[in-house]
Amino acid sequence: MKKIAALFILSLLVFLAACSSPENREVVTASATSTIKVDPDRAVFSARIESLKDTAEEAQNDNSKRSEAVILALKEAGVPAANIQTEYYNIYKREDWTEDGPQFKGYQAQHTLKIIVDNVQDVGRFIDISIKNGADGLDSVNFELSDEKKKEVFKQALTQAGAEAKEKAGIIVSSVGAKLGKIVRVSESSTNYYPIPIFKDMAVAESGRAAEAPVQVKQLEVTATISVDYEIK
């Protein structure tokens, strides 16, 4: 008899737990996406230094001197040493293909510097300094958000998306004469943030100056999506 009573109580507890589980509640699901446009607060550009010499040692030495000149000029202009990084370095035997087969041209050394600019308004000036002091070309310019700015803007996007999802859920349940209850489940998707690259391949003209072109800064978009399940009263 005791066993039967225990089994009955256990079955009752299981039944009550199942009835109170989120899966058995009447819920409404609403989702919302918020996109915030923001001005980039950081720029990154790649400056290329190339040296073509008869020997690998000569190419390396020439490239090293010219790279040091570019780095020194950028530091003197106010770029922190930590913001000047080697992005790519290579020395190789250069051969140009002709009708008679490969023709030896020398040894080419290439050093690509990555320069991080904390103030986007300075990017044009630093590009000009790089070219004037020995860089052969500009591979790209990239406008980005710093980690601190990215977190700040994404938080704003999440807040707006959450408020819009709640408003949408409230409209849905009020249209059928019900009210919103407590939150049963909430989820969010990662931010759709993409830096804006501007590929230039800016070469040095015969006069030794860069082919100047205005760099237009475009706003970036930070997107957050939230989906919420509300209990219906």
PDB file of C-alpha atoms in Angstrom:
ATOM      1  CA  MET A   1       0.000   0.000   0.000  1.00  0.00           C
ATOM      2  CA  LYS A   2       2.874   2.333   0.873  1.00  0.00           C
ATOM      3  CA  LYS A   3       4.520   1.584  -2.472  1.00  0.00           C
ATOM      4  CA  ILE A   4       1.315   2.488  -4.330  1.00  0.00           C
ATOM      5  CA  ALA A   5       1.013   5.762  -2.408  1.00  0.00           C
ATOM      6  CA  ALA A   6       4.649   6.631  -3.100  1.00  0.00           C
ATOM      7  CA  LEU A   7       4.220   5.923  -6.808  1.00  0.00           C
ATOM      8  CA  PHE A   8       1.073   8.090  -6.867  1.00  0.00           C
ATOM      9  CA  ILE A   9       2.841  11.008  -5.208  1.00  0.00           C
ATOM     10  CA  LEU A  10       5.827  10.653  -7.555  1.00  0.00           C
ATOM     11  CA  SER A  11       3.543  10.620 -10.600  1.00  0.00           C
ATOM     12  CA  LEU A  12       1.706  13.688  -9.318  1.00  0.00           C
ATOM     13  CA  LEU A  13       4.974  15.591  -8.845  1.00  0.00           C
ATOM     14  CA  VAL A  14       6.102  14.698 -12.357  1.00  0.00           C
ATOM     15  CA  PHE A  15       2.751  15.838 -13.759  1.00  0.00           C
ATOM     16  CA  LEU A  16       2.883  19.155 -11.914  1.00  0.00           C
ATOM     17  CA  ALA A  17       6.465  19.763 -13.031  1.00  0.00           C
ATOM     18  CA  ALA A  18       5.508  19.094 -16.630  1.00  0.00           C
ATOM     19  CA  CYS A  19       2.596  21.490 -16.427  1.00  0.00           C
ATOM     20  CA  SER A  20       4.801  24.245 -15.056  1.00  0.00           C
ATOM     21  CA  SER A  21       7.612  23.771 -17.604  1.00  0.00           C
ATOM     22  CA  PRO A  22       8.185  26.530 -20.186  1.00  0.00           C
ATOM     23  CA  GLU A  23       7.233  24.164 -22.977  1.00  0.00           C
ATOM     24  CA  ASN A  24       3.675  23.933 -21.640  1.00  0.00           C
ATOM     25  CA  ARG A  25       3.132  27.632 -21.062  1.00  0.00           C
ATOM     26  CA  GLU A  26       1.257  29.825 -23.464  1.00  0.00           C
ATOM     27  CA  VAL A  27       3.912  32.169 -24.808  1.00  0.00           C
ATOM     28  CA  VAL A  28       4.319  34.801 -27.460  1.00  0.00           C
ATOM     29  CA  THR A  29       7.594  35.163 -29.330  1.00  0.00           C
ATOM     30  CA  ALA A  30       8.797  38.482 -30.693  1.00  0.00           C
ATOM     31  CA  SER A  31      12.083  39.463 -32.258  1.00  0.00           C
ATOM     32  CA  ALA A  32      13.556  42.776 -33.305  1.00  0.00           C
ATOM     33  CA  THR A  33      16.680  44.035 -35.023  1.00  0.00           C
ATOM     34  CA  SER A  34      18.338  47.354 -34.318  1.00  0.00           C
ATOM     35  CA  THR A  35      20.983  48.926 -36.547  1.00  0.00           C
ATOM     36  CA  ILE A  36      23.029  51.896 -35.425  1.00  0.00           C
ATOM     37  CA  LYS A  37      25.168  53.936 -37.811  1.00  0.00           C
ATOM     38  CA  VAL A  38      28.331  55.338 -36.291  1.00  0.00           C
ATOM     39  CA  ASP A  39      31.407  57.178 -37.470  1.00  0.00           C
ATOM     40  CA  PRO A  40      34.589  55.051 -37.323  1.00  0.00           C
ATOM     41  CA  ASP A  41      37.070  56.111 -34.678  1.00  0.00           C
ATOM     42  CA  ARG A  42      40.091  54.253 -36.048  1.00  0.00           C
ATOM     43  CA  ALA A  43      41.777  53.791 -39.431  1.00  0.00           C
ATOM     44  CA  VAL A  44      44.329  51.232 -40.571  1.00  0.00           C
ATOM     45  CA  PHE A  45      46.405  51.491 -43.739  1.00  0.00           C
ATOM     46  CA  SER A  46      49.125  49.351 -45.288  1.00  0.00           C
ATOM     47  CA  ALA A  47      52.225  51.017 -46.749  1.00  0.00           C
ATOM     48  CA  ARG A  48      54.443  48.966 -49.067  1.00  0.00           C
ATOM     49  CA  ILE A  49      58.251  49.351 -49.366  1.00  0.00           C
ATOM     50  CA  GLU A  50      59.934  47.482 -52.244  1.00  0.00           C
ATOM     51  CA  SER A  51      63.618  47.101 -53.158  1.00  0.00           C
ATOM     52  CA  LEU A  52      65.017  45.450 -56.291  1.00  0.00           C
ATOM     53  CA  LYS A  53      68.780  44.795 -56.261  1.00  0.00           C
ATOM     54  CA  ASP A  54      71.343  42.460 -57.839  1.00  0.00           C
ATOM     55  CA  THR A  55      71.786  40.394 -54.667  1.00  0.00           C
ATOM     56  CA  ALA A  56      69.485  39.362 -51.845  1.00  0.00           C
ATOM     57  CA  GLU A  57      71.744  41.069 -49.297  1.00  0.00           C
ATOM     58  CA  GLU A  58      71.639  44.372 -51.184  1.00  0.00           C
ATOM     59  CA  ALA A  59      67.856  44.172 -51.485  1.00  0.00           C
ATOM     60  CA  GLN A  60      67.505  43.429 -47.771  1.00  0.00           C
ATOM     61  CA  ASN A  61      69.829  46.256 -46.712  1.00  0.00           C
ATOM     62  CA  ASP A  62      68.166  48.811 -48.985  1.00  0.00           C
ATOM     63  CA  ASN A  63      64.706  47.790 -47.846  1.00  0.00           C
ATOM     64  CA  SER A  64      65.727  47.941 -44.210  1.00  0.00           C
ATOM     65  CA  LYS A  65      67.053  51.508 -44.548  1.00  0.00           C
ATOM     66  CA  ARG A  66      63.980  52.740 -46.380  1.00  0.00           C
ATOM     67  CA  SER A  67      61.614  51.004 -43.954  1.00  0.00           C
ATOM     68  CA  GLU A  68      63.418  52.585 -41.006  1.00  0.00           C
ATOM     69  CA  ALA A  69      63.055  56.004 -42.653  1.00  0.00           C
ATOM     70  CA  VAL A  70      59.285  55.537 -43.025  1.00  0.00           C
ATOM     71  CA  ILE A  71      58.917  54.276 -39.453  1.00  0.00           C
ATOM     72  CA  LEU A  72      60.993  57.130 -38.027  1.00  0.00           C
ATOM     73  CA  ALA A  73      58.998  59.757 -39.949  1.00  0.00           C
ATOM     74  CA  LEU A  74      55.705  58.307 -38.707  1.00  0.00           C
ATOM     75  CA  LYS A  75      56.923  58.233 -35.102  1.00  0.00           C
ATOM     76  CA  GLU A  76      58.082  61.851 -35.335  1.00  0.00           C
ATOM     77  CA  ALA A  77      54.661  62.763 -36.717  1.00  0.00           C
ATOM     78  CA  GLY A  78      52.986  61.309 -33.636  1.00  0.00           C
ATOM     79  CA  VAL A  79      52.205  57.676 -34.455  1.00  0.00           C
ATOM     80  CA  PRO A  80      52.932  55.463 -31.388  1.00  0.00           C
ATOM     81  CA  ALA A  81      55.530  52.735 -31.961  1.00  0.00           C
ATOM     82  CA  ALA A  82      52.961  50.078 -31.005  1.00  0.00           C
ATOM     83  CA  ASN A  83      50.742  51.270 -33.886  1.00  0.00           C
ATOM     84  CA  ILE A  84      53.412  50.526 -36.523  1.00  0.00           C
ATOM     85  CA  GLN A  85      53.609  46.806 -37.247  1.00  0.00           C
ATOM     86  CA  THR A  86      55.094  44.532 -39.881  1.00  0.00           C
ATOM     87  CA  GLU A  87      52.225  42.991 -41.807  1.00  0.00           C
ATOM     88  CA  TYR A  88      54.247  41.208 -44.491  1.00  0.00           C
ATOM     89  CA  TYR A  89      57.925  40.676 -45.328  1.00  0.00           C
ATOM     90  CA  ASN A  90      59.485  38.684 -48.154  1.00  0.00           C
ATOM     91  CA  ILE A  91      62.662  38.413 -50.230  1.00  0.00           C
ATOM     92  CA  TYR A  92      62.559  36.476 -53.473  1.00  0.00           C
ATOM     93  CA  LYS A  93      64.349  36.001 -56.768  1.00  0.00           C
ATOM     94  CA  ARG A  94      62.470  38.001 -59.389  1.00  0.00           C
ATOM     95  CA  GLU A  95      62.187  36.689 -62.924  1.00  0.00           C
ATOM     96  CA  ASP A  96      60.099  38.191 -65.712  1.00  0.00           C
ATOM     97  CA  TRP A  97      58.779  35.881 -68.399  1.00  0.00           C
ATOM     98  CA  THR A  98      59.674  36.693 -71.989  1.00  0.00           C
ATOM     99  CA  GLU A  99      59.450  34.871 -75.326  1.00  0.00           C
ATOM    100  CA  ASP A 100      62.865  33.395 -74.584  1.00  0.00           C
ATOM    101  CA  GLY A 101      61.832  32.186 -71.145  1.00  0.00           C
ATOM    102  CA  PRO A 102      62.445  33.594 -67.676  1.00  0.00           C
ATOM    103  CA  GLN A 103      64.743  36.614 -67.449  1.00  0.00           C
ATOM    104  CA  PHE A 104      66.501  37.349 -64.152  1.00  0.00           C
ATOM    105  CA  LYS A 105      65.754  40.853 -62.875  1.00  0.00           C
ATOM    106  CA  GLY A 106      67.327  40.693 -59.446  1.00  0.00           C
ATOM    107  CA  TYR A 107      66.240  40.048 -55.879  1.00  0.00           C
ATOM    108  CA  GLN A 108      63.165  41.787 -54.583  1.00  0.00           C
ATOM    109  CA  ALA A 109      62.520  42.590 -50.945  1.00  0.00           C
ATOM    110  CA  GLN A 110      59.068  43.684 -49.899  1.00  0.00           C
ATOM    111  CA  HIS A 111      58.077  45.026 -46.506  1.00  0.00           C
ATOM    112  CA  THR A 112      54.466  45.962 -45.809  1.00  0.00           C
ATOM    113  CA  LEU A 113      53.803  48.091 -42.752  1.00  0.00           C
ATOM    114  CA  LYS A 114      50.452  48.163 -40.986  1.00  0.00           C
ATOM    115  CA  ILE A 115      49.799  51.588 -39.469  1.00  0.00           C
ATOM    116  CA  ILE A 116      46.969  52.071 -36.965  1.00  0.00           C
ATOM    117  CA  VAL A 117      45.653  55.622 -36.784  1.00  0.00           C
ATOM    118  CA  ASP A 118      43.699  56.450 -33.627  1.00  0.00           C
ATOM    119  CA  ASN A 119      42.225  59.628 -35.124  1.00  0.00           C
ATOM    120  CA  VAL A 120      40.666  59.060 -38.554  1.00  0.00           C
ATOM    121  CA  GLN A 121      41.168  62.725 -39.426  1.00  0.00           C
ATOM    122  CA  ASP A 122      44.942  62.112 -39.463  1.00  0.00           C
ATOM    123  CA  VAL A 123      44.953  59.182 -41.871  1.00  0.00           C
ATOM    124  CA  GLY A 124      45.525  61.286 -45.004  1.00  0.00           C
ATOM    125  CA  ARG A 125      48.457  63.105 -43.401  1.00  0.00           C
ATOM    126  CA  PHE A 126      50.132  59.885 -42.271  1.00  0.00           C
ATOM    127  CA  ILE A 127      49.666  58.299 -45.695  1.00  0.00           C
ATOM    128  CA  ASP A 128      51.343  61.299 -47.278  1.00  0.00           C
ATOM    129  CA  ILE A 129      54.232  61.100 -44.784  1.00  0.00           C
ATOM    130  CA  SER A 130      54.729  57.397 -45.555  1.00  0.00           C
ATOM    131  CA  ILE A 131      54.919  57.969 -49.307  1.00  0.00           C
ATOM    132  CA  LYS A 132      57.182  61.013 -49.044  1.00  0.00           C
ATOM    133  CA  ASN A 133      59.654  59.145 -46.840  1.00  0.00           C
ATOM    134  CA  GLY A 134      60.150  56.033 -48.941  1.00  0.00           C
ATOM    135  CA  ALA A 135      57.014  53.920 -49.233  1.00  0.00           C
ATOM    136  CA  ASP A 136      56.375  52.774 -52.813  1.00  0.00           C
ATOM    137  CA  GLY A 137      52.648  52.357 -52.541  1.00  0.00           C
ATOM    138  CA  LEU A 138      49.557  52.115 -50.416  1.00  0.00           C
ATOM    139  CA  ASP A 139      47.812  48.745 -50.450  1.00  0.00           C
ATOM    140  CA  SER A 140      44.641  49.611 -48.545  1.00  0.00           C
ATOM    141  CA  VAL A 141      42.869  51.834 -46.077  1.00  0.00           C
ATOM    142  CA  ASN A 142      40.469  50.316 -43.566  1.00  0.00           C
ATOM    143  CA  PHE A 143      38.026  52.246 -41.352  1.00  0.00           C
ATOM    144  CA  GLU A 144      37.123  50.476 -38.121  1.00  0.00           C
ATOM    145  CA  LEU A 145      35.735  50.792 -34.613  1.00  0.00           C
ATOM    146  CA  SER A 146      38.014  50.444 -31.627  1.00  0.00           C
ATOM    147  CA  ASP A 147      37.105  47.624 -29.217  1.00  0.00           C
ATOM    148  CA  GLU A 148      35.820  50.119 -26.646  1.00  0.00           C
ATOM    149  CA  LYS A 149      33.639  51.928 -29.187  1.00  0.00           C
ATOM    150  CA  LYS A 150      32.362  48.656 -30.631  1.00  0.00           C
ATOM    151  CA  LYS A 151      31.191  47.460 -27.187  1.00  0.00           C
ATOM    152  CA  GLU A 152      29.529  50.809 -26.475  1.00  0.00           C
ATOM    153  CA  VAL A 153      27.581  50.911 -29.746  1.00  0.00           C
ATOM    154  CA  PHE A 154      26.623  47.225 -29.632  1.00  0.00           C
ATOM    155  CA  LYS A 155      25.212  47.750 -26.135  1.00  0.00           C
ATOM    156  CA  GLN A 156      23.037  50.552 -27.514  1.00  0.00           C
ATOM    157  CA  ALA A 157      21.872  48.321 -30.363  1.00  0.00           C
ATOM    158  CA  LEU A 158      20.993  45.509 -27.932  1.00  0.00           C
ATOM    159  CA  THR A 159      19.022  47.900 -25.708  1.00  0.00           C
ATOM    160  CA  GLN A 160      17.033  49.240 -28.648  1.00  0.00           C
ATOM    161  CA  ALA A 161      16.375  45.750 -30.049  1.00  0.00           C
ATOM    162  CA  GLY A 162      15.171  44.510 -26.644  1.00  0.00           C
ATOM    163  CA  ALA A 163      12.799  47.459 -26.235  1.00  0.00           C
ATOM    164  CA  GLU A 164      11.399  46.979 -29.741  1.00  0.00           C
ATOM    165  CA  ALA A 165      10.882  43.238 -29.162  1.00  0.00           C
ATOM    166  CA  LYS A 166       8.971  43.926 -25.943  1.00  0.00           C
ATOM    167  CA  GLU A 167       6.825  46.565 -27.651  1.00  0.00           C
ATOM    168  CA  LYS A 168       6.048  44.189 -30.503  1.00  0.00           C
ATOM    169  CA  ALA A 169       5.096  41.373 -28.112  1.00  0.00           C
ATOM    170  CA  GLY A 170       2.840  43.756 -26.166  1.00  0.00           C
ATOM    171  CA  ILE A 171       1.001  44.791 -29.327  1.00  0.00           C
ATOM    172  CA  ILE A 172       0.480  41.148 -30.314  1.00  0.00           C
ATOM    173  CA  VAL A 173      -1.038  40.017 -26.994  1.00  0.00           C
ATOM    174  CA  SER A 174      -3.131  43.158 -26.502  1.00  0.00           C
ATOM    175  CA  SER A 175      -4.697  42.580 -29.917  1.00  0.00           C
ATOM    176  CA  VAL A 176      -6.218  39.359 -28.547  1.00  0.00           C
ATOM    177  CA  GLY A 177      -7.169  40.791 -25.163  1.00  0.00           C
ATOM    178  CA  ALA A 178      -4.275  39.350 -23.169  1.00  0.00           C
ATOM    179  CA  LYS A 179      -1.311  40.779 -21.275  1.00  0.00           C
ATOM    180  CA  LEU A 180       2.409  40.125 -21.204  1.00  0.00           C
ATOM    181  CA  GLY A 181       3.737  37.966 -18.405  1.00  0.00           C
ATOM    182  CA  LYS A 182       7.312  37.350 -17.367  1.00  0.00           C
ATOM    183  CA  ILE A 183      10.112  36.486 -19.763  1.00  0.00           C
ATOM    184  CA  VAL A 184      10.436  32.773 -20.433  1.00  0.00           C
ATOM    185  CA  ARG A 185      13.402  32.804 -22.790  1.00  0.00           C
ATOM    186  CA  VAL A 186      15.622  35.372 -24.494  1.00  0.00           C
ATOM    187  CA  SER A 187      18.366  35.039 -27.086  1.00  0.00           C
ATOM    188  CA  GLU A 188      20.492  37.389 -29.173  1.00  0.00           C
ATOM    189  CA  SER A 189      22.588  37.044 -32.286  1.00  0.00           C
ATOM    190  CA  SER A 190      26.081  38.416 -32.679  1.00  0.00           C
ATOM    191  CA  THR A 191      26.694  41.842 -34.128  1.00  0.00           C
ATOM    192  CA  ASN A 192      26.878  42.290 -37.882  1.00  0.00           C
ATOM    193  CA  TYR A 193      29.779  44.703 -37.848  1.00  0.00           C
ATOM    194  CA  TYR A 194      32.146  44.890 -40.796  1.00  0.00           C
ATOM    195  CA  PRO A 195      35.042  47.327 -41.190  1.00  0.00           C
ATOM    196  CA  ILE A 196      34.970  49.289 -44.448  1.00  0.00           C
ATOM    197  CA  PRO A 197      38.026  48.625 -46.617  1.00  0.00           C
ATOM    198  CA  ILE A 198      39.140  51.071 -49.286  1.00  0.00           C
ATOM    199  CA  PHE A 199      41.654  49.461 -51.616  1.00  0.00           C
ATOM    200  CA  LYS A 200      43.816  52.053 -53.293  1.00  0.00           C
ATOM    201  CA  ASP A 201      47.093  50.553 -54.557  1.00  0.00           C
ATOM    202  CA  MET A 202      48.388  54.119 -54.567  1.00  0.00           C
ATOM    203  CA  ALA A 203      51.698  54.208 -56.408  1.00  0.00           C
ATOM    204  CA  VAL A 204      54.377  56.871 -56.335  1.00  0.00           C
ATOM    205  CA  ALA A 205      54.477  59.105 -59.403  1.00  0.00           C
ATOM    206  CA  GLU A 206      57.674  60.031 -61.238  1.00  0.00           C
ATOM    207  CA  SER A 207      57.894  63.255 -59.236  1.00  0.00           C
ATOM    208  CA  GLY A 208      58.238  61.177 -56.078  1.00  0.00           C
ATOM    209  CA  ARG A 209      54.863  62.263 -54.705  1.00  0.00           C
ATOM    210  CA  ALA A 210      51.852  60.062 -54.169  1.00  0.00           C
ATOM    211  CA  ALA A 211      48.913  60.208 -56.526  1.00  0.00           C
ATOM    212  CA  GLU A 212      46.813  62.183 -54.081  1.00  0.00           C
ATOM    213  CA  ALA A 213      43.150  61.309 -53.676  1.00  0.00           C
ATOM    214  CA  PRO A 214      40.695  62.417 -50.981  1.00  0.00           C
ATOM    215  CA  VAL A 215      39.828  59.672 -48.487  1.00  0.00           C
ATOM    216  CA  GLN A 216      36.127  59.818 -47.684  1.00  0.00           C
ATOM    217  CA  VAL A 217      35.103  58.401 -44.309  1.00  0.00           C
ATOM    218  CA  LYS A 218      31.901  56.368 -44.423  1.00  0.00           C
ATOM    219  CA  GLN A 219      29.729  55.463 -41.443  1.00  0.00           C
ATOM    220  CA  LEU A 220      29.767  51.895 -40.151  1.00  0.00           C
ATOM    221  CA  GLU A 221      26.722  49.861 -39.150  1.00  0.00           C
ATOM    222  CA  VAL A 222      26.424  47.844 -35.946  1.00  0.00           C
ATOM    223  CA  THR A 223      23.475  45.460 -35.818  1.00  0.00           C
ATOM    224  CA  ALA A 224      21.964  43.452 -32.953  1.00  0.00           C
ATOM    225  CA  THR A 225      18.986  41.080 -33.001  1.00  0.00           C
ATOM    226  CA  ILE A 226      17.036  39.901 -29.950  1.00  0.00           C
ATOM    227  CA  SER A 227      14.318  37.251 -29.725  1.00  0.00           C
ATOM    228  CA  VAL A 228      12.158  37.030 -26.578  1.00  0.00           C
ATOM    229  CA  ASP A 229       9.500  34.576 -25.369  1.00  0.00           C
ATOM    230  CA  TYR A 230       6.952  36.156 -22.997  1.00  0.00           C
ATOM    231  CA  GLU A 231       4.398  34.274 -20.945  1.00  0.00           C
ATOM    232  CA  ILE A 232       0.822  35.258 -21.817  1.00  0.00           C
ATOM    233  CA  LYS A 233      -1.454  36.221 -18.929  1.00  0.00           C
TER     234      LYS A 233
END
